[in-house]
DNA sequence: TAGGCCATCTGGTCCT
DNA sequence: AGGACCAGATGGCCTA
């Protein structure tokens, strides 16, 4: 029987994976702790039996008390510990100590209770009544409080991580396999918000290069590569300098941007995926210009006057500016900053709540994109391109 | 093997 | 008093 300990790096006994803590993991952890307790008890019972047996073999029969009263308290000599326990102690003294203490306490408590149940200090039969308070009670209490505080802290950090995970899902380049680190997630989210705000406040087709540069500002090179890979860019064209500034070192920006197979846009030589960074996964290619035109230049499907109701959830990613991502849109009404930014953008095409927005009438952009209240099937496909 | 990332523990501080 | 929040310390895992 093999037990994998929870602390300090929890491992799920069922699938052998370390965190992250989730519902499944937590339930596993509870079961695991039960198993640990049972296991420790089993070990001690085994040790007890072994030593009793050993004593039976080595001790003269005239010392039968050793058989019925083996002591495993704190003063029990370590050299008499079973090998497995001694090994464990050497491997991790702190943990083993606490575990040992716990197990020892269990057993010594039991033994003590058994003894106390018979006689009092004077050897007279023990009277019934409230138990004497032990001197260590106050310390036990603070210990318990510390444990509770630890548990709360864990829960707090877990909820923080949950929030971070949901943030990962709404920034570009979400990947279950290659997760952005916490700090990179926050940086990317900040950049993303900033870039989108700039785009919206400008109210015109954004400078793609500037957008990507803003997106990658301050990110590490691997994350920059990842973002570039997600956006189907040649990651090597975007170099992060020592200050975290993203520099373009390739050809003209639009050459390095998207090309949709069969489009009349120039396809950069060797852009068939071979020049992508190794971290870049095969993504769908989108027509940059085709994607933008309907949003900025065409009249709204309803032919209404340009207005904006301020309820639109923020765009999902650069070419997904036309995809509305959030299943559970945040309450943007609370954010005056966003509301102002959204409303202040001039010349924007109206997007009514129930309208369906077809990005490319020619079908060059292969997805129908819907506003929030409608089907998200196509949106899922689009997002899938980024969230491999 | 060093460095990055992460989970956890822990003590301090602030607030209710 | 107790809970929330924070930051430092610690140790494990992973990767270049």
PDB file of N, CA and C in Angstrom, chain A residues 15-98:
ATOM      1  N   UNK A  15      -5.463   9.916  -9.255  1.00  0.00           N
ATOM      2  CA  UNK A  15      -4.891  10.050 -10.590  1.00  0.00           C
ATOM      3  C   UNK A  15      -3.419  10.412 -10.535  1.00  0.00           C
ATOM      4  N   UNK A  16      -2.885  10.557  -9.328  1.00  0.00           N
ATOM      5  CA  UNK A  16      -1.453  10.782  -9.196  1.00  0.00           C
ATOM      6  C   UNK A  16      -1.003  12.174  -9.567  1.00  0.00           C
ATOM      7  N   UNK A  17      -1.951  13.044  -9.848  1.00  0.00           N
ATOM      8  CA  UNK A  17      -1.568  14.392 -10.259  1.00  0.00           C
ATOM      9  C   UNK A  17      -1.509  15.306  -9.059  1.00  0.00           C
ATOM     10  N   UNK A  18      -0.639  16.290  -9.158  1.00  0.00           N
ATOM     11  CA  UNK A  18      -0.625  17.336  -8.140  1.00  0.00           C
ATOM     12  C   UNK A  18      -1.773  18.266  -8.422  1.00  0.00           C
ATOM     13  N   UNK A  19      -2.014  19.198  -7.524  1.00  0.00           N
ATOM     14  CA  UNK A  19      -3.083  20.171  -7.698  1.00  0.00           C
ATOM     15  C   UNK A  19      -3.390  20.405  -9.161  1.00  0.00           C
ATOM     16  N   UNK A  20      -4.057  21.398  -9.600  1.00  0.00           N
ATOM     17  CA  UNK A  20      -4.560  22.460  -8.742  1.00  0.00           C
ATOM     18  C   UNK A  20      -5.802  22.016  -7.993  1.00  0.00           C
ATOM     19  N   UNK A  21      -6.032  22.631  -6.887  1.00  0.00           N
ATOM     20  CA  UNK A  21      -7.133  22.196  -6.060  1.00  0.00           C
ATOM     21  C   UNK A  21      -8.463  22.497  -6.722  1.00  0.00           C
ATOM     22  N   UNK A  22      -9.234  21.514  -6.848  1.00  0.00           N
ATOM     23  CA  UNK A  22     -10.577  21.695  -7.358  1.00  0.00           C
ATOM     24  C   UNK A  22     -11.501  20.832  -6.544  1.00  0.00           C
ATOM     25  N   UNK A  23     -12.722  20.750  -6.968  1.00  0.00           N
ATOM     26  CA  UNK A  23     -13.684  19.973  -6.203  1.00  0.00           C
ATOM     27  C   UNK A  23     -13.250  18.518  -6.138  1.00  0.00           C
ATOM     28  N   UNK A  24     -12.862  17.997  -7.303  1.00  0.00           N
ATOM     29  CA  UNK A  24     -12.419  16.605  -7.353  1.00  0.00           C
ATOM     30  C   UNK A  24     -11.214  16.415  -6.465  1.00  0.00           C
ATOM     31  N   UNK A  25     -10.282  17.326  -6.628  1.00  0.00           N
ATOM     32  CA  UNK A  25      -9.053  17.190  -5.872  1.00  0.00           C
ATOM     33  C   UNK A  25      -9.317  17.261  -4.379  1.00  0.00           C
ATOM     34  N   UNK A  26     -10.177  18.218  -3.987  1.00  0.00           N
ATOM     35  CA  UNK A  26     -10.432  18.389  -2.565  1.00  0.00           C
ATOM     36  C   UNK A  26     -11.095  17.152  -1.974  1.00  0.00           C
ATOM     37  N   UNK A  27     -12.033  16.578  -2.734  1.00  0.00           N
ATOM     38  CA  UNK A  27     -12.689  15.389  -2.202  1.00  0.00           C
ATOM     39  C   UNK A  27     -11.680  14.263  -2.079  1.00  0.00           C
ATOM     40  N   UNK A  28     -10.790  14.178  -3.093  1.00  0.00           N
ATOM     41  CA  UNK A  28      -9.738  13.165  -3.024  1.00  0.00           C
ATOM     42  C   UNK A  28      -8.869  13.398  -1.802  1.00  0.00           C
ATOM     43  N   UNK A  29      -8.609  14.681  -1.550  1.00  0.00           N
ATOM     44  CA  UNK A  29      -7.724  15.019  -0.449  1.00  0.00           C
ATOM     45  C   UNK A  29      -8.326  14.555   0.877  1.00  0.00           C
ATOM     46  N   UNK A  30      -9.634  14.733   1.018  1.00  0.00           N
ATOM     47  CA  UNK A  30     -10.281  14.307   2.246  1.00  0.00           C
ATOM     48  C   UNK A  30     -10.168  12.808   2.420  1.00  0.00           C
ATOM     49  N   UNK A  31     -10.432  12.102   1.320  1.00  0.00           N
ATOM     50  CA  UNK A  31     -10.336  10.641   1.389  1.00  0.00           C
ATOM     51  C   UNK A  31      -8.920  10.235   1.727  1.00  0.00           C
ATOM     52  N   UNK A  32      -7.991  10.965   1.094  1.00  0.00           N
ATOM     53  CA  UNK A  32      -6.587  10.630   1.308  1.00  0.00           C
ATOM     54  C   UNK A  32      -6.200  10.791   2.770  1.00  0.00           C
ATOM     55  N   UNK A  33      -6.693  11.857   3.380  1.00  0.00           N
ATOM     56  CA  UNK A  33      -6.341  12.098   4.767  1.00  0.00           C
ATOM     57  C   UNK A  33      -6.872  10.973   5.648  1.00  0.00           C
ATOM     58  N   UNK A  34      -8.066  10.519   5.332  1.00  0.00           N
ATOM     59  CA  UNK A  34      -8.613   9.393   6.090  1.00  0.00           C
ATOM     60  C   UNK A  34      -7.692   8.188   5.939  1.00  0.00           C
ATOM     61  N   UNK A  35      -7.282   7.964   4.680  1.00  0.00           N
ATOM     62  CA  UNK A  35      -6.402   6.820   4.436  1.00  0.00           C
ATOM     63  C   UNK A  35      -5.111   6.967   5.202  1.00  0.00           C
ATOM     64  N   UNK A  36      -4.595   8.195   5.239  1.00  0.00           N
ATOM     65  CA  UNK A  36      -3.344   8.414   5.952  1.00  0.00           C
ATOM     66  C   UNK A  36      -3.484   8.031   7.415  1.00  0.00           C
ATOM     67  N   UNK A  37      -4.590   8.523   7.996  1.00  0.00           N
ATOM     68  CA  UNK A  37      -4.795   8.206   9.415  1.00  0.00           C
ATOM     69  C   UNK A  37      -4.870   6.698   9.633  1.00  0.00           C
ATOM     70  N   UNK A  38      -5.632   6.046   8.756  1.00  0.00           N
ATOM     71  CA  UNK A  38      -5.787   4.605   8.886  1.00  0.00           C
ATOM     72  C   UNK A  38      -4.429   3.923   8.713  1.00  0.00           C
ATOM     73  N   UNK A  39      -3.673   4.480   7.753  1.00  0.00           N
ATOM     74  CA  UNK A  39      -2.370   3.896   7.460  1.00  0.00           C
ATOM     75  C   UNK A  39      -1.428   4.054   8.647  1.00  0.00           C
ATOM     76  N   UNK A  40      -1.409   5.247   9.224  1.00  0.00           N
ATOM     77  CA  UNK A  40      -0.536   5.476  10.379  1.00  0.00           C
ATOM     78  C   UNK A  40      -0.905   4.536  11.516  1.00  0.00           C
ATOM     79  N   UNK A  41      -2.205   4.428  11.714  1.00  0.00           N
ATOM     80  CA  UNK A  41      -2.655   3.546  12.780  1.00  0.00           C
ATOM     81  C   UNK A  41      -2.224   2.115  12.500  1.00  0.00           C
ATOM     82  N   UNK A  42      -2.370   1.736  11.237  1.00  0.00           N
ATOM     83  CA  UNK A  42      -2.000   0.375  10.868  1.00  0.00           C
ATOM     84  C   UNK A  42      -0.516   0.153  11.124  1.00  0.00           C
ATOM     85  N   UNK A  43       0.286   1.174  10.765  1.00  0.00           N
ATOM     86  CA  UNK A  43       1.727   1.035  10.976  1.00  0.00           C
ATOM     87  C   UNK A  43       2.034   0.866  12.445  1.00  0.00           C
ATOM     88  N   UNK A  44       1.358   1.683  13.240  1.00  0.00           N
ATOM     89  CA  UNK A  44       1.645   1.590  14.669  1.00  0.00           C
ATOM     90  C   UNK A  44       1.167   0.265  15.240  1.00  0.00           C
ATOM     91  N   UNK A  45       0.042  -0.166  14.763  1.00  0.00           N
ATOM     92  CA  UNK A  45      -0.433  -1.457  15.241  1.00  0.00           C
ATOM     93  C   UNK A  45       0.547  -2.552  14.838  1.00  0.00           C
ATOM     94  N   UNK A  46       1.052  -2.386  13.591  1.00  0.00           N
ATOM     95  CA  UNK A  46       2.032  -3.340  13.113  1.00  0.00           C
ATOM     96  C   UNK A  46       3.275  -3.284  13.979  1.00  0.00           C
ATOM     97  N   UNK A  47       3.719  -2.074  14.280  1.00  0.00           N
ATOM     98  CA  UNK A  47       4.920  -1.913  15.096  1.00  0.00           C
ATOM     99  C   UNK A  47       4.708  -2.515  16.475  1.00  0.00           C
ATOM    100  N   UNK A  48       3.544  -2.229  16.973  1.00  0.00           N
ATOM    101  CA  UNK A  48       3.234  -2.750  18.303  1.00  0.00           C
ATOM    102  C   UNK A  48       3.293  -4.281  18.297  1.00  0.00           C
ATOM    103  N   UNK A  49       2.646  -4.855  17.300  1.00  0.00           N
ATOM    104  CA  UNK A  49       2.632  -6.316  17.219  1.00  0.00           C
ATOM    105  C   UNK A  49       4.036  -6.873  17.035  1.00  0.00           C
ATOM    106  N   UNK A  50       4.779  -6.188  16.125  1.00  0.00           N
ATOM    107  CA  UNK A  50       6.135  -6.667  15.847  1.00  0.00           C
ATOM    108  C   UNK A  50       6.974  -6.665  17.114  1.00  0.00           C
ATOM    109  N   UNK A  51       6.877  -5.546  17.843  1.00  0.00           N
ATOM    110  CA  UNK A  51       7.696  -5.446  19.045  1.00  0.00           C
ATOM    111  C   UNK A  51       7.222  -6.426  20.104  1.00  0.00           C
ATOM    112  N   UNK A  52       5.918  -6.548  20.172  1.00  0.00           N
ATOM    113  CA  UNK A  52       5.414  -7.522  21.148  1.00  0.00           C
ATOM    114  C   UNK A  52       5.919  -8.911  20.793  1.00  0.00           C
ATOM    115  N   UNK A  53       5.847  -9.199  19.468  1.00  0.00           N
ATOM    116  CA  UNK A  53       6.331 -10.500  19.041  1.00  0.00           C
ATOM    117  C   UNK A  53       7.810 -10.643  19.330  1.00  0.00           C
ATOM    118  N   UNK A  54       8.526  -9.518  19.040  1.00  0.00           N
ATOM    119  CA  UNK A  54       9.965  -9.530  19.302  1.00  0.00           C
ATOM    120  C   UNK A  54      10.249  -9.770  20.769  1.00  0.00           C
ATOM    121  N   UNK A  55       9.487  -9.060  21.579  1.00  0.00           N
ATOM    122  CA  UNK A  55       9.661  -9.230  23.009  1.00  0.00           C
ATOM    123  C   UNK A  55       9.331 -10.646  23.432  1.00  0.00           C
ATOM    124  N   UNK A  56       8.318 -11.163  22.774  1.00  0.00           N
ATOM    125  CA  UNK A  56       7.942 -12.527  23.117  1.00  0.00           C
ATOM    126  C   UNK A  56       9.079 -13.474  22.813  1.00  0.00           C
ATOM    127  N   UNK A  57       9.784 -13.158  21.723  1.00  0.00           N
ATOM    128  CA  UNK A  57      10.857 -14.068  21.339  1.00  0.00           C
ATOM    129  C   UNK A  57      12.095 -13.871  22.179  1.00  0.00           C
ATOM    130  N   UNK A  58      12.332 -12.586  22.569  1.00  0.00           N
ATOM    131  CA  UNK A  58      13.611 -12.306  23.211  1.00  0.00           C
ATOM    132  C   UNK A  58      13.511 -12.199  24.721  1.00  0.00           C
ATOM    133  N   UNK A  59      12.324 -11.813  25.167  1.00  0.00           N
ATOM    134  CA  UNK A  59      12.217 -11.627  26.599  1.00  0.00           C
ATOM    135  C   UNK A  59      11.934 -12.963  27.273  1.00  0.00           C
ATOM    136  N   UNK A  60      12.461 -13.041  28.451  1.00  0.00           N
ATOM    137  CA  UNK A  60      12.138 -14.241  29.222  1.00  0.00           C
ATOM    138  C   UNK A  60      10.656 -14.240  29.580  1.00  0.00           C
ATOM    139  N   UNK A  61      10.116 -15.346  29.673  1.00  0.00           N
ATOM    140  CA  UNK A  61       8.686 -15.453  29.939  1.00  0.00           C
ATOM    141  C   UNK A  61       8.282 -14.858  31.274  1.00  0.00           C
ATOM    142  N   UNK A  62       9.298 -14.651  32.137  1.00  0.00           N
ATOM    143  CA  UNK A  62       8.908 -14.119  33.436  1.00  0.00           C
ATOM    144  C   UNK A  62       8.690 -12.612  33.407  1.00  0.00           C
ATOM    145  N   UNK A  63       8.775 -11.990  32.217  1.00  0.00           N
ATOM    146  CA  UNK A  63       8.469 -10.560  32.121  1.00  0.00           C
ATOM    147  C   UNK A  63       7.264 -10.319  31.217  1.00  0.00           C
ATOM    148  N   UNK A  64       6.167 -10.901  31.580  1.00  0.00           N
ATOM    149  CA  UNK A  64       5.000 -10.802  30.692  1.00  0.00           C
ATOM    150  C   UNK A  64       4.439  -9.396  30.616  1.00  0.00           C
ATOM    151  N   UNK A  65       4.784  -8.499  31.523  1.00  0.00           N
ATOM    152  CA  UNK A  65       4.210  -7.146  31.495  1.00  0.00           C
ATOM    153  C   UNK A  65       4.631  -6.405  30.238  1.00  0.00           C
ATOM    154  N   UNK A  66       5.784  -6.789  29.731  1.00  0.00           N
ATOM    155  CA  UNK A  66       6.239  -6.138  28.510  1.00  0.00           C
ATOM    156  C   UNK A  66       5.311  -6.458  27.338  1.00  0.00           C
ATOM    157  N   UNK A  67       4.680  -7.572  27.445  1.00  0.00           N
ATOM    158  CA  UNK A  67       3.807  -7.971  26.356  1.00  0.00           C
ATOM    159  C   UNK A  67       2.483  -7.221  26.393  1.00  0.00           C
ATOM    160  N   UNK A  68       2.036  -6.959  27.602  1.00  0.00           N
ATOM    161  CA  UNK A  68       0.720  -6.328  27.682  1.00  0.00           C
ATOM    162  C   UNK A  68       0.821  -4.824  27.812  1.00  0.00           C
ATOM    163  N   UNK A  69       2.015  -4.289  28.028  1.00  0.00           N
ATOM    164  CA  UNK A  69       2.094  -2.845  28.189  1.00  0.00           C
ATOM    165  C   UNK A  69       3.279  -2.250  27.431  1.00  0.00           C
ATOM    166  N   UNK A  70       3.285  -2.426  26.150  1.00  0.00           N
ATOM    167  CA  UNK A  70       4.354  -1.794  25.383  1.00  0.00           C
ATOM    168  C   UNK A  70       4.145  -0.292  25.369  1.00  0.00           C
ATOM    169  N   UNK A  71       5.192   0.441  25.478  1.00  0.00           N
ATOM    170  CA  UNK A  71       5.071   1.897  25.517  1.00  0.00           C
ATOM    171  C   UNK A  71       5.554   2.502  24.216  1.00  0.00           C
ATOM    172  N   UNK A  72       4.709   3.316  23.620  1.00  0.00           N
ATOM    173  CA  UNK A  72       5.093   4.008  22.391  1.00  0.00           C
ATOM    174  C   UNK A  72       4.998   5.508  22.563  1.00  0.00           C
ATOM    175  N   UNK A  73       5.129   5.945  23.771  1.00  0.00           N
ATOM    176  CA  UNK A  73       5.022   7.384  24.022  1.00  0.00           C
ATOM    177  C   UNK A  73       6.239   8.120  23.541  1.00  0.00           C
ATOM    178  N   UNK A  74       6.291   9.412  23.909  1.00  0.00           N
ATOM    179  CA  UNK A  74       7.365  10.264  23.420  1.00  0.00           C
ATOM    180  C   UNK A  74       8.720   9.782  23.899  1.00  0.00           C
ATOM    181  N   UNK A  75       8.734   9.077  24.992  1.00  0.00           N
ATOM    182  CA  UNK A  75      10.027   8.652  25.528  1.00  0.00           C
ATOM    183  C   UNK A  75      10.477   7.304  25.000  1.00  0.00           C
ATOM    184  N   UNK A  76       9.685   6.772  24.115  1.00  0.00           N
ATOM    185  CA  UNK A  76      10.064   5.465  23.601  1.00  0.00           C
ATOM    186  C   UNK A  76      11.326   5.584  22.765  1.00  0.00           C
ATOM    187  N   UNK A  77      12.327   4.728  23.022  1.00  0.00           N
ATOM    188  CA  UNK A  77      13.599   4.850  22.310  1.00  0.00           C
ATOM    189  C   UNK A  77      13.426   4.645  20.810  1.00  0.00           C
ATOM    190  N   UNK A  78      14.032   5.573  20.047  1.00  0.00           N
ATOM    191  CA  UNK A  78      13.879   5.550  18.595  1.00  0.00           C
ATOM    192  C   UNK A  78      14.461   4.304  17.956  1.00  0.00           C
ATOM    193  N   UNK A  79      15.474   3.756  18.605  1.00  0.00           N
ATOM    194  CA  UNK A  79      16.103   2.599  17.968  1.00  0.00           C
ATOM    195  C   UNK A  79      15.155   1.406  17.932  1.00  0.00           C
ATOM    196  N   UNK A  80      14.105   1.508  18.699  1.00  0.00           N
ATOM    197  CA  UNK A  80      13.149   0.417  18.693  1.00  0.00           C
ATOM    198  C   UNK A  80      12.035   0.617  17.679  1.00  0.00           C
ATOM    199  N   UNK A  81      12.090   1.722  16.948  1.00  0.00           N
ATOM    200  CA  UNK A  81      11.057   1.973  15.950  1.00  0.00           C
ATOM    201  C   UNK A  81      11.204   0.997  14.807  1.00  0.00           C
ATOM    202  N   UNK A  82      10.104   0.642  14.212  1.00  0.00           N
ATOM    203  CA  UNK A  82      10.185  -0.196  13.014  1.00  0.00           C
ATOM    204  C   UNK A  82      10.873   0.560  11.897  1.00  0.00           C
ATOM    205  N   UNK A  83      11.462  -0.214  11.014  1.00  0.00           N
ATOM    206  CA  UNK A  83      12.311   0.381   9.972  1.00  0.00           C
ATOM    207  C   UNK A  83      11.539   1.373   9.104  1.00  0.00           C
ATOM    208  N   UNK A  84      10.328   1.008   8.761  1.00  0.00           N
ATOM    209  CA  UNK A  84       9.563   1.868   7.869  1.00  0.00           C
ATOM    210  C   UNK A  84       9.349   3.235   8.478  1.00  0.00           C
ATOM    211  N   UNK A  85       9.077   3.276   9.750  1.00  0.00           N
ATOM    212  CA  UNK A  85       8.853   4.555  10.399  1.00  0.00           C
ATOM    213  C   UNK A  85      10.126   5.359  10.516  1.00  0.00           C
ATOM    214  N   UNK A  86      11.214   4.657  10.821  1.00  0.00           N
ATOM    215  CA  UNK A  86      12.480   5.346  10.972  1.00  0.00           C
ATOM    216  C   UNK A  86      12.879   5.977   9.639  1.00  0.00           C
ATOM    217  N   UNK A  87      12.631   5.237   8.557  1.00  0.00           N
ATOM    218  CA  UNK A  87      12.936   5.749   7.225  1.00  0.00           C
ATOM    219  C   UNK A  87      12.130   7.003   6.950  1.00  0.00           C
ATOM    220  N   UNK A  88      10.873   6.937   7.269  1.00  0.00           N
ATOM    221  CA  UNK A  88       9.986   8.065   7.025  1.00  0.00           C
ATOM    222  C   UNK A  88      10.459   9.281   7.803  1.00  0.00           C
ATOM    223  N   UNK A  89      10.859   9.037   9.023  1.00  0.00           N
ATOM    224  CA  UNK A  89      11.329  10.131   9.852  1.00  0.00           C
ATOM    225  C   UNK A  89      12.568  10.779   9.250  1.00  0.00           C
ATOM    226  N   UNK A  90      13.452   9.939   8.744  1.00  0.00           N
ATOM    227  CA  UNK A  90      14.676  10.494   8.162  1.00  0.00           C
ATOM    228  C   UNK A  90      14.372  11.258   6.886  1.00  0.00           C
ATOM    229  N   UNK A  91      13.420  10.729   6.162  1.00  0.00           N
ATOM    230  CA  UNK A  91      13.100  11.371   4.876  1.00  0.00           C
ATOM    231  C   UNK A  91      12.547  12.769   5.085  1.00  0.00           C
ATOM    232  N   UNK A  92      11.666  12.923   6.007  1.00  0.00           N
ATOM    233  CA  UNK A  92      11.064  14.224   6.256  1.00  0.00           C
ATOM    234  C   UNK A  92      10.842  14.374   7.750  1.00  0.00           C
ATOM    235  N   UNK A  93      11.837  14.894   8.418  1.00  0.00           N
ATOM    236  CA  UNK A  93      11.796  14.919   9.877  1.00  0.00           C
ATOM    237  C   UNK A  93      10.591  15.687  10.409  1.00  0.00           C
ATOM    238  N   UNK A  94      10.302  16.823   9.794  1.00  0.00           N
ATOM    239  CA  UNK A  94       9.222  17.648  10.327  1.00  0.00           C
ATOM    240  C   UNK A  94       7.893  16.928  10.253  1.00  0.00           C
ATOM    241  N   UNK A  95       7.618  16.477   9.032  1.00  0.00           N
ATOM    242  CA  UNK A  95       6.337  15.842   8.820  1.00  0.00           C
ATOM    243  C   UNK A  95       6.245  14.565   9.655  1.00  0.00           C
ATOM    244  N   UNK A  96       7.345  13.807   9.605  1.00  0.00           N
ATOM    245  CA  UNK A  96       7.311  12.556  10.334  1.00  0.00           C
ATOM    246  C   UNK A  96       7.147  12.813  11.817  1.00  0.00           C
ATOM    247  N   UNK A  97       7.818  13.860  12.283  1.00  0.00           N
ATOM    248  CA  UNK A  97       7.708  14.169  13.694  1.00  0.00           C
ATOM    249  C   UNK A  97       6.272  14.446  14.071  1.00  0.00           C
ATOM    250  N   UNK A  98       5.655  15.304  13.248  1.00  0.00           N
ATOM    251  CA  UNK A  98       4.284  15.649  13.602  1.00  0.00           C
ATOM    252  C   UNK A  98       3.387  14.428  13.481  1.00  0.00           C
TER     253      UNK A  98
END
